[in-house]
PDB file of C-alpha atoms in Angstrom:
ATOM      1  CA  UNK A   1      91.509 224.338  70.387  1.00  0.00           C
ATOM      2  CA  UNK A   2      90.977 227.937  68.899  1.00  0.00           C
ATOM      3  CA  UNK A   3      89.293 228.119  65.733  1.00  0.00           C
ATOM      4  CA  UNK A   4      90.253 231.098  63.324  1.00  0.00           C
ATOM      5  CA  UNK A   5      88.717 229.675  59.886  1.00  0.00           C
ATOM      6  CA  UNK A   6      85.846 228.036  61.339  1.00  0.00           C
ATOM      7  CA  UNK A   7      83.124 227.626  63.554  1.00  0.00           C
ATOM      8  CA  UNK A   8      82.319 224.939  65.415  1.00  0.00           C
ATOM      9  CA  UNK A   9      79.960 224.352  68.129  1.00  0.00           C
ATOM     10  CA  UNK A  10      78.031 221.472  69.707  1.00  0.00           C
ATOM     11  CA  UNK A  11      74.865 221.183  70.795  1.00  0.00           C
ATOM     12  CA  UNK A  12      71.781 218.452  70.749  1.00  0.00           C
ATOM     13  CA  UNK A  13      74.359 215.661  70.022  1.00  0.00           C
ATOM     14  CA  UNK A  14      75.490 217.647  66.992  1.00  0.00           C
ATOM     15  CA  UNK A  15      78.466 219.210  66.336  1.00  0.00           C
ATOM     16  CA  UNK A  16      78.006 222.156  63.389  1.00  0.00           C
ATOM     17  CA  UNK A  17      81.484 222.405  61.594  1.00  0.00           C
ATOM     18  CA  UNK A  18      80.653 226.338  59.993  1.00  0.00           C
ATOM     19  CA  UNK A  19      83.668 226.812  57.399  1.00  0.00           C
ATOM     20  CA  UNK A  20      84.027 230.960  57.498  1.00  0.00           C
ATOM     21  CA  UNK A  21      86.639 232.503  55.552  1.00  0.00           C
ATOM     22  CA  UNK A  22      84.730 235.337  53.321  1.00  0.00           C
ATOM     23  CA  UNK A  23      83.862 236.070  50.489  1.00  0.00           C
ATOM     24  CA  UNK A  24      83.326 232.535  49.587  1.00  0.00           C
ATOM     25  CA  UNK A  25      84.592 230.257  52.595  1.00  0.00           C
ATOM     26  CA  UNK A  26      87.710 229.084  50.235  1.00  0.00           C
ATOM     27  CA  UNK A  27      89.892 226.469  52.340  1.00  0.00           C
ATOM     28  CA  UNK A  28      93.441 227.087  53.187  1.00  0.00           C
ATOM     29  CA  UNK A  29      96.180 224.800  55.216  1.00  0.00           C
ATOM     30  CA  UNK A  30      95.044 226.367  58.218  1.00  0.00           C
ATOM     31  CA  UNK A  31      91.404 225.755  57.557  1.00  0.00           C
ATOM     32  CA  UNK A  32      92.094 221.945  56.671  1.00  0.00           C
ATOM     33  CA  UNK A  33      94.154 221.855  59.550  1.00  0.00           C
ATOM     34  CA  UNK A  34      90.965 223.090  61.861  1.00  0.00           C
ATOM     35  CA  UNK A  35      88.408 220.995  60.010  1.00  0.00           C
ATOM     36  CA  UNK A  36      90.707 218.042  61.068  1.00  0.00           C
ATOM     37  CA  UNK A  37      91.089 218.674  64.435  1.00  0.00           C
ATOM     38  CA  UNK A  38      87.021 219.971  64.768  1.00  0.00           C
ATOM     39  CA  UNK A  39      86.555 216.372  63.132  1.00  0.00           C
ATOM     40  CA  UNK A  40      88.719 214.238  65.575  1.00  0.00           C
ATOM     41  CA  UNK A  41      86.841 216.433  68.357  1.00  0.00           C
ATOM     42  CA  UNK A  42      83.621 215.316  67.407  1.00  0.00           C
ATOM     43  CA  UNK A  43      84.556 211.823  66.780  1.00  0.00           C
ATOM     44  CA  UNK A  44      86.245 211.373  70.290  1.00  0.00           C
ATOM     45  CA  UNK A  45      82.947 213.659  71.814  1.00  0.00           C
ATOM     46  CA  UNK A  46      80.311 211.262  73.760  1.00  0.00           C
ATOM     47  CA  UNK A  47      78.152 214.088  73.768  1.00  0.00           C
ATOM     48  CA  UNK A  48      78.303 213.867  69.552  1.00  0.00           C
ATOM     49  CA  UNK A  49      76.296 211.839  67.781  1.00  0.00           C
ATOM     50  CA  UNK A  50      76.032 213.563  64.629  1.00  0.00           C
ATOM     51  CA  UNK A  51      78.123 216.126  62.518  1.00  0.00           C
ATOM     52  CA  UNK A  52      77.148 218.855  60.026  1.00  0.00           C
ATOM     53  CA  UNK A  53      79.398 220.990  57.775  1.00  0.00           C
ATOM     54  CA  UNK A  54      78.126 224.353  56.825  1.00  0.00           C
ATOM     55  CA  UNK A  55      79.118 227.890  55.132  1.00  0.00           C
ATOM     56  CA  UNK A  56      79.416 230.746  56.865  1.00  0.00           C
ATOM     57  CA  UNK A  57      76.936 233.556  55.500  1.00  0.00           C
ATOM     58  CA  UNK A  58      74.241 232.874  52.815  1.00  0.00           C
ATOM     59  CA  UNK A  59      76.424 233.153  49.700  1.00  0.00           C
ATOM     60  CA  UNK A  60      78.844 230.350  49.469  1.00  0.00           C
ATOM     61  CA  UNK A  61      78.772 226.916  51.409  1.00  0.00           C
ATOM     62  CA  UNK A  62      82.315 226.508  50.023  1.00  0.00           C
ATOM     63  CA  UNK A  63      84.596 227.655  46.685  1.00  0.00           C
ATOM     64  CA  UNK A  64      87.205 225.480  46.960  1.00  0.00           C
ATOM     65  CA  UNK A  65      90.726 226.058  47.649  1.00  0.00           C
ATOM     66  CA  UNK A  66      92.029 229.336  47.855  1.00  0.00           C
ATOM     67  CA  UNK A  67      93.481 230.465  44.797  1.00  0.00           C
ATOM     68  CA  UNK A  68      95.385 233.416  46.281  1.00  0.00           C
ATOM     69  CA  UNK A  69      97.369 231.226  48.710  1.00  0.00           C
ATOM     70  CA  UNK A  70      98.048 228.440  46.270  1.00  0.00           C
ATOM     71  CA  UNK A  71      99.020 231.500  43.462  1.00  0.00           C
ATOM     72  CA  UNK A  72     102.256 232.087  45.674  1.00  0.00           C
ATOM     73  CA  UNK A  73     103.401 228.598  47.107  1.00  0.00           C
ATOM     74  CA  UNK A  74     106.001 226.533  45.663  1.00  0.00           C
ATOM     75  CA  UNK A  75     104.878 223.460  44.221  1.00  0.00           C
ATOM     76  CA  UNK A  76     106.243 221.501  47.261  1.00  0.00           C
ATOM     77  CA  UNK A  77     103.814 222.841  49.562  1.00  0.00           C
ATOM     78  CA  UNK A  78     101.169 222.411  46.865  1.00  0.00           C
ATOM     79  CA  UNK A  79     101.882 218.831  47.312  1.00  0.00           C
ATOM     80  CA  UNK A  80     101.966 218.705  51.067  1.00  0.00           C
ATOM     81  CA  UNK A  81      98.662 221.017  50.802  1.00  0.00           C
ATOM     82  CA  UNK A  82      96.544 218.509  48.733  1.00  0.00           C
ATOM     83  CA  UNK A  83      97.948 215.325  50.235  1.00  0.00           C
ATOM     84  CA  UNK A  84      96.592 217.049  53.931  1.00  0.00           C
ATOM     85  CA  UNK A  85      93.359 217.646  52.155  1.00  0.00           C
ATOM     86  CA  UNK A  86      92.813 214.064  50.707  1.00  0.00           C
ATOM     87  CA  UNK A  87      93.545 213.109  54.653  1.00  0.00           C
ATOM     88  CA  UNK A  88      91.196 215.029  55.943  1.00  0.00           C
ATOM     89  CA  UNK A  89      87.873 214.465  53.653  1.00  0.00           C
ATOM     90  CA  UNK A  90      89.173 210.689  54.362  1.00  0.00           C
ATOM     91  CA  UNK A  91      88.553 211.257  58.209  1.00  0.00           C
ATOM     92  CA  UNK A  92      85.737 213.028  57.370  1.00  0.00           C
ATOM     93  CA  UNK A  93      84.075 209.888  55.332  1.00  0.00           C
ATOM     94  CA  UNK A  94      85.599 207.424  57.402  1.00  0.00           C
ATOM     95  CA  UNK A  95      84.071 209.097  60.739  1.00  0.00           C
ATOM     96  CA  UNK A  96      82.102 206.596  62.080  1.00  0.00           C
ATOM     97  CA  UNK A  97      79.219 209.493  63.086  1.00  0.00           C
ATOM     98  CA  UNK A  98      76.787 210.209  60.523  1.00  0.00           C
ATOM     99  CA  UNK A  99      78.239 213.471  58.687  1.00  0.00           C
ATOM    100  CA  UNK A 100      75.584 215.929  57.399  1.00  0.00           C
ATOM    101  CA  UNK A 101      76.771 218.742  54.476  1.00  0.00           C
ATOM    102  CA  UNK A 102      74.311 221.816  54.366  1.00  0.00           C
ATOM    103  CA  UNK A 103      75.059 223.549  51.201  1.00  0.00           C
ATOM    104  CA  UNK A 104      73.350 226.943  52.071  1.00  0.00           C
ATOM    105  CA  UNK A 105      74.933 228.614  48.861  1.00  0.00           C
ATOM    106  CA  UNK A 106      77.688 227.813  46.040  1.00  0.00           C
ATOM    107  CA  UNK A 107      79.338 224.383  46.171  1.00  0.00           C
ATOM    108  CA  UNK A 108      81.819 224.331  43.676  1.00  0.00           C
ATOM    109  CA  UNK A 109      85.246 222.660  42.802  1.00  0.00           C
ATOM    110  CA  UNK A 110      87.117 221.303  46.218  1.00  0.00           C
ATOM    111  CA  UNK A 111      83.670 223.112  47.910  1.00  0.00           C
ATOM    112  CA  UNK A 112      82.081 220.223  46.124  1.00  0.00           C
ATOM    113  CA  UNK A 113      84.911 217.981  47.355  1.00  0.00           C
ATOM    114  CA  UNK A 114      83.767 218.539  50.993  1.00  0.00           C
ATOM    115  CA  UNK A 115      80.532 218.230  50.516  1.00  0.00           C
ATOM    116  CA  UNK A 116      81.286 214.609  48.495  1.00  0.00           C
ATOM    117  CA  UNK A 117      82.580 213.440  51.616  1.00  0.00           C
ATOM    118  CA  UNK A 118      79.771 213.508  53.850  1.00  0.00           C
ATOM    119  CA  UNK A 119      77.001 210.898  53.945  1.00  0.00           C
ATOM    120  CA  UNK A 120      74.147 213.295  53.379  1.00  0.00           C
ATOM    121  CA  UNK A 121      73.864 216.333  51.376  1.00  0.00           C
ATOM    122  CA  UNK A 122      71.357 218.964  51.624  1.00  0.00           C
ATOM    123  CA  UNK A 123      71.278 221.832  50.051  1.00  0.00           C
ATOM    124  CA  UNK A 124      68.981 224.910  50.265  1.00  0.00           C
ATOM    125  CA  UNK A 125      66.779 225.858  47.315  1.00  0.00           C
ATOM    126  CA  UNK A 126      68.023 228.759  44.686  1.00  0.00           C
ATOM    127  CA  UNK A 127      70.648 229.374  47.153  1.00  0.00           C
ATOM    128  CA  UNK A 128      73.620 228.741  44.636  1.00  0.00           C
ATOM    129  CA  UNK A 129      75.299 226.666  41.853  1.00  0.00           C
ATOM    130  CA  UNK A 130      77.013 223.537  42.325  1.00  0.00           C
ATOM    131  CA  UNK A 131      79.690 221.622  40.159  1.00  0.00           C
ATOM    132  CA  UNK A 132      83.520 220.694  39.675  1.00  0.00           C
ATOM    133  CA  UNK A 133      84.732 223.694  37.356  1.00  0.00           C
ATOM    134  CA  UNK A 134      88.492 222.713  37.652  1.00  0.00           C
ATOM    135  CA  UNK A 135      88.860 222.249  33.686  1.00  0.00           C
ATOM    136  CA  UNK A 136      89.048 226.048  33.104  1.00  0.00           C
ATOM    137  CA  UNK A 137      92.371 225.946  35.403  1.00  0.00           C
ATOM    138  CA  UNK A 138      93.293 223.142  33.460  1.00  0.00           C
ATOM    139  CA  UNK A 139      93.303 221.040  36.279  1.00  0.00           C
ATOM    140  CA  UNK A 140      91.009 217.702  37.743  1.00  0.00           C
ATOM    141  CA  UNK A 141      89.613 217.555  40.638  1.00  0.00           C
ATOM    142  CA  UNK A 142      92.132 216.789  43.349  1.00  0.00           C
ATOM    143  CA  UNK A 143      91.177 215.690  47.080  1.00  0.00           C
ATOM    144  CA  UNK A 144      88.796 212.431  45.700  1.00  0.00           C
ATOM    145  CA  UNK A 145      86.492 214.237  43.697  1.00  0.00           C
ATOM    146  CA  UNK A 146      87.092 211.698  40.809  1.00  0.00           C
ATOM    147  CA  UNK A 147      85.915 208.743  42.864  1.00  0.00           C
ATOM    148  CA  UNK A 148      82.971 210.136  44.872  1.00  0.00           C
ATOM    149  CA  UNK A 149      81.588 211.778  42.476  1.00  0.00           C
ATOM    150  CA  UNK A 150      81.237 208.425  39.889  1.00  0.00           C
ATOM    151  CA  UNK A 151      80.264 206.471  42.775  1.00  0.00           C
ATOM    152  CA  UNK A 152      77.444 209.116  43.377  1.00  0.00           C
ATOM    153  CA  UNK A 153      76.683 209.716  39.953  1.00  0.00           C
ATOM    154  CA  UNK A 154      77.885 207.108  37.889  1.00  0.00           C
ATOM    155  CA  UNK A 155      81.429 206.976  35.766  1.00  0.00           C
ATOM    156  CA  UNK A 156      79.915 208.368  32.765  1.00  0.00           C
ATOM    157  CA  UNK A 157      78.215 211.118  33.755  1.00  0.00           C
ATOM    158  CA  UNK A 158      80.888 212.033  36.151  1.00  0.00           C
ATOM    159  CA  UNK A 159      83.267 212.226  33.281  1.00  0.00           C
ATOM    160  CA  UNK A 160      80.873 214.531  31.549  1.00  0.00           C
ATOM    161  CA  UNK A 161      80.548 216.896  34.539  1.00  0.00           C
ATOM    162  CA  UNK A 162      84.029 216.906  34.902  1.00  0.00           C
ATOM    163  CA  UNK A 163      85.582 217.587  31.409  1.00  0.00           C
ATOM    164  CA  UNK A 164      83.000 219.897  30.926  1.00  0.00           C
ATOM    165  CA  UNK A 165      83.247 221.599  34.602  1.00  0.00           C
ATOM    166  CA  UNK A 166      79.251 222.372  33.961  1.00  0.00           C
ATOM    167  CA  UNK A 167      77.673 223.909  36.874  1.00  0.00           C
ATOM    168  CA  UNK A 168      73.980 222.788  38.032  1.00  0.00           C
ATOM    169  CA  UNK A 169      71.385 224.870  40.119  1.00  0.00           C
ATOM    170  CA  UNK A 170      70.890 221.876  43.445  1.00  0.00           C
ATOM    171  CA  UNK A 171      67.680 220.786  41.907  1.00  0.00           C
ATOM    172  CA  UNK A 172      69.440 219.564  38.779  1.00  0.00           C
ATOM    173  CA  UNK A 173      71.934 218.125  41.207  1.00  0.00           C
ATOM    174  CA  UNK A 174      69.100 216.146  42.651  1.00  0.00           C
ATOM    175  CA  UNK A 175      67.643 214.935  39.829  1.00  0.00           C
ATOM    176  CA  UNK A 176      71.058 212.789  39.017  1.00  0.00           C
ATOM    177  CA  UNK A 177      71.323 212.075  42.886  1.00  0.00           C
ATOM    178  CA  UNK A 178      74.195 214.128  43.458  1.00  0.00           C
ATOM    179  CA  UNK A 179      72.828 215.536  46.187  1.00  0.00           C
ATOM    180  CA  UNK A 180      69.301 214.272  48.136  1.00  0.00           C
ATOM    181  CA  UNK A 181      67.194 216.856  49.015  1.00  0.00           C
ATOM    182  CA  UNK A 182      66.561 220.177  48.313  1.00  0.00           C
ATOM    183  CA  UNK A 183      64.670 222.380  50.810  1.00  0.00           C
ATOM    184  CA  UNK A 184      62.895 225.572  50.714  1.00  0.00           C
ATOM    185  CA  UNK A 185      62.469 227.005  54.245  1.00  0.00           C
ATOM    186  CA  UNK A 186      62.468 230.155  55.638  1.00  0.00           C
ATOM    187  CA  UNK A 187      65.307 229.476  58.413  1.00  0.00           C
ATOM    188  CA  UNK A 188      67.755 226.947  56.485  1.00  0.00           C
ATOM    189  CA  UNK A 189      70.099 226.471  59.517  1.00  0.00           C
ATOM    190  CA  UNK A 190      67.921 225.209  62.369  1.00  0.00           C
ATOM    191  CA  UNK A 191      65.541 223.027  59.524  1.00  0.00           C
ATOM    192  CA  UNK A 192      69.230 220.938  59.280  1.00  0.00           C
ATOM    193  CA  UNK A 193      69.602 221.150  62.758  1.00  0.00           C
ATOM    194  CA  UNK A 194      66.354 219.885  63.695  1.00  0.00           C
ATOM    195  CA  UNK A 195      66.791 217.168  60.998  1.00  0.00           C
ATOM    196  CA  UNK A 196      70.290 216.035  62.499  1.00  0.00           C
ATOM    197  CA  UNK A 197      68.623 215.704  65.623  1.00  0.00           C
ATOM    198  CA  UNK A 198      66.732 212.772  64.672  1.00  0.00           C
ATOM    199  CA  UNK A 199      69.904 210.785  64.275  1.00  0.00           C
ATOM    200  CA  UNK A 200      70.920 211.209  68.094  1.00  0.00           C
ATOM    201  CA  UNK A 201      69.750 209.505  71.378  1.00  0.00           C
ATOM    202  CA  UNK A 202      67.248 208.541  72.287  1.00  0.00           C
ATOM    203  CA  UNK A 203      66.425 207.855  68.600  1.00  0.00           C
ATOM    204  CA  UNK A 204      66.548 204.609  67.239  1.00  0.00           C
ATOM    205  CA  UNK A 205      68.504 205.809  64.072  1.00  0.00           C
ATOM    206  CA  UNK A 206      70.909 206.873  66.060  1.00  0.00           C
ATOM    207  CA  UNK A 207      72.358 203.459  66.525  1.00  0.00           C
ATOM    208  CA  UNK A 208      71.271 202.529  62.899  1.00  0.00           C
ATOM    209  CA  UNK A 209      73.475 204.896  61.693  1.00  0.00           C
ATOM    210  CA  UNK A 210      76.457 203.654  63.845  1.00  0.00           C
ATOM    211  CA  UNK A 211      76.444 206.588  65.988  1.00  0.00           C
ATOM    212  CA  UNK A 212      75.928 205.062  69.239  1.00  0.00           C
ATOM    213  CA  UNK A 213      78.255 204.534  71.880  1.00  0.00           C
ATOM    214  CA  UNK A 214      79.246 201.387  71.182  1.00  0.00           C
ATOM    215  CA  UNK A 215      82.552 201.104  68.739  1.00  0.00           C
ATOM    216  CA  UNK A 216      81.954 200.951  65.218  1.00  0.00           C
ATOM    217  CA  UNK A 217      84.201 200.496  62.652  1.00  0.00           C
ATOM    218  CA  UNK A 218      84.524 203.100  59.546  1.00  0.00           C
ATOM    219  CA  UNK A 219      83.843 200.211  57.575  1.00  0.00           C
ATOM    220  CA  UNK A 220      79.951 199.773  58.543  1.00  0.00           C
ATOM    221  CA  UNK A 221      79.417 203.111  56.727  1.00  0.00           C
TER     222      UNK A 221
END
């Protein structure tokens, strides 16, 4: 398949999902519909054992949905829009390979929502603010924003974070576990990639992670 809103590549065992639609890498229907396929790809790929979603540039990792495109769309395609989204960050958690989000810059609203959906997040120091700011549209989260997040973070304070759509720097993200590690390194990119590697073959936490080639149900995750 040809990718226009993303990047995706494999190598190692890992497949690098890059989400690249600037300024901010906001997601449209097409993008969802490539981060889908690029997801299915990996999952059916013998050669993948691991999968990391990035942002394009060093400004945003992702800003949510595009605002422009939703601005003109009648609110049956909204519909059809968000129900495709919930699908997808569903394949994405459900994928059986360890998934691996690499927030090299702003994580906010359904940028957030991505990122909630992978097993690990790591995000790179002072590189950006993270939170679900939907309240100032007057909306909630909507692609399962309002689960992961209070199963990360606890029902309370995910309440809080949400009616008040307060944005953290990634160290205060850590500190309430929202995300687990934040690194300062010079090269951001191939510090994740050399950490993904240590899930593949012939690593032993390869197949402790499920990512082995024997089947494995989404469940065991």
């Amino acid at each position: 398949m040809t990718y226009a809103k993303i990047g995706y590549r494999v190598l190692d065992g890992v497949a690098t999902i890059e989400l690249n639609d600037p300024p901010a890498n906001t997601y449209s229907y097409e993008m969802m519909r490539e981060i889908d396929a690029a997801v299915l790809s990996a999952r059916m790929d013998r050669a993948v054992h691991v999968i990391v979603v990035r942002g394009a540039g060093e400004k945003f990792f992702c800003a949510g949905a595009n605002i422009g495109m939703l601005k003109d769309a009648d609110p049956e395609f909204k519909y059809y829009f968000c129900l495709h989204a919930n699908e997808t960050l569903s394949r994405f958690e459900q994928t059986p390979k360890l998934v691996i989000a690499a927030l090299n810059g702003h994580t906010v609203g359904g940028g957030l929502e991505v990122a909630l959906a992978a097993d690990i997040r790591i995000a790179r120091k002072d590189a950006g603010k993270i939170g679900l700011p939907e309240v100032s549209l007057g909306v909630l989260p909507g692609t399962g924003g309002t689960q992961r997040l209070g199963r990360l973070v606890g029902k309370s304070r995910a309440i809080e974070l949400m009616t008040t759509g307060r944005l953290m720097t990634f160290d205060e993200a850590k500190a309430i576990g929202l995300v687990n590690d934040v690194w300062d390194v010079p090269d951001f990119g191939a510090a994740i990639h050399d950490y993904a590697k240590q899930f593949t073959p012939p690593n032993r936490a390869s197949k402790a992670v499920g990512a082995s080639s024997e089947p494995c149900s989404p469940a065991s995750k």
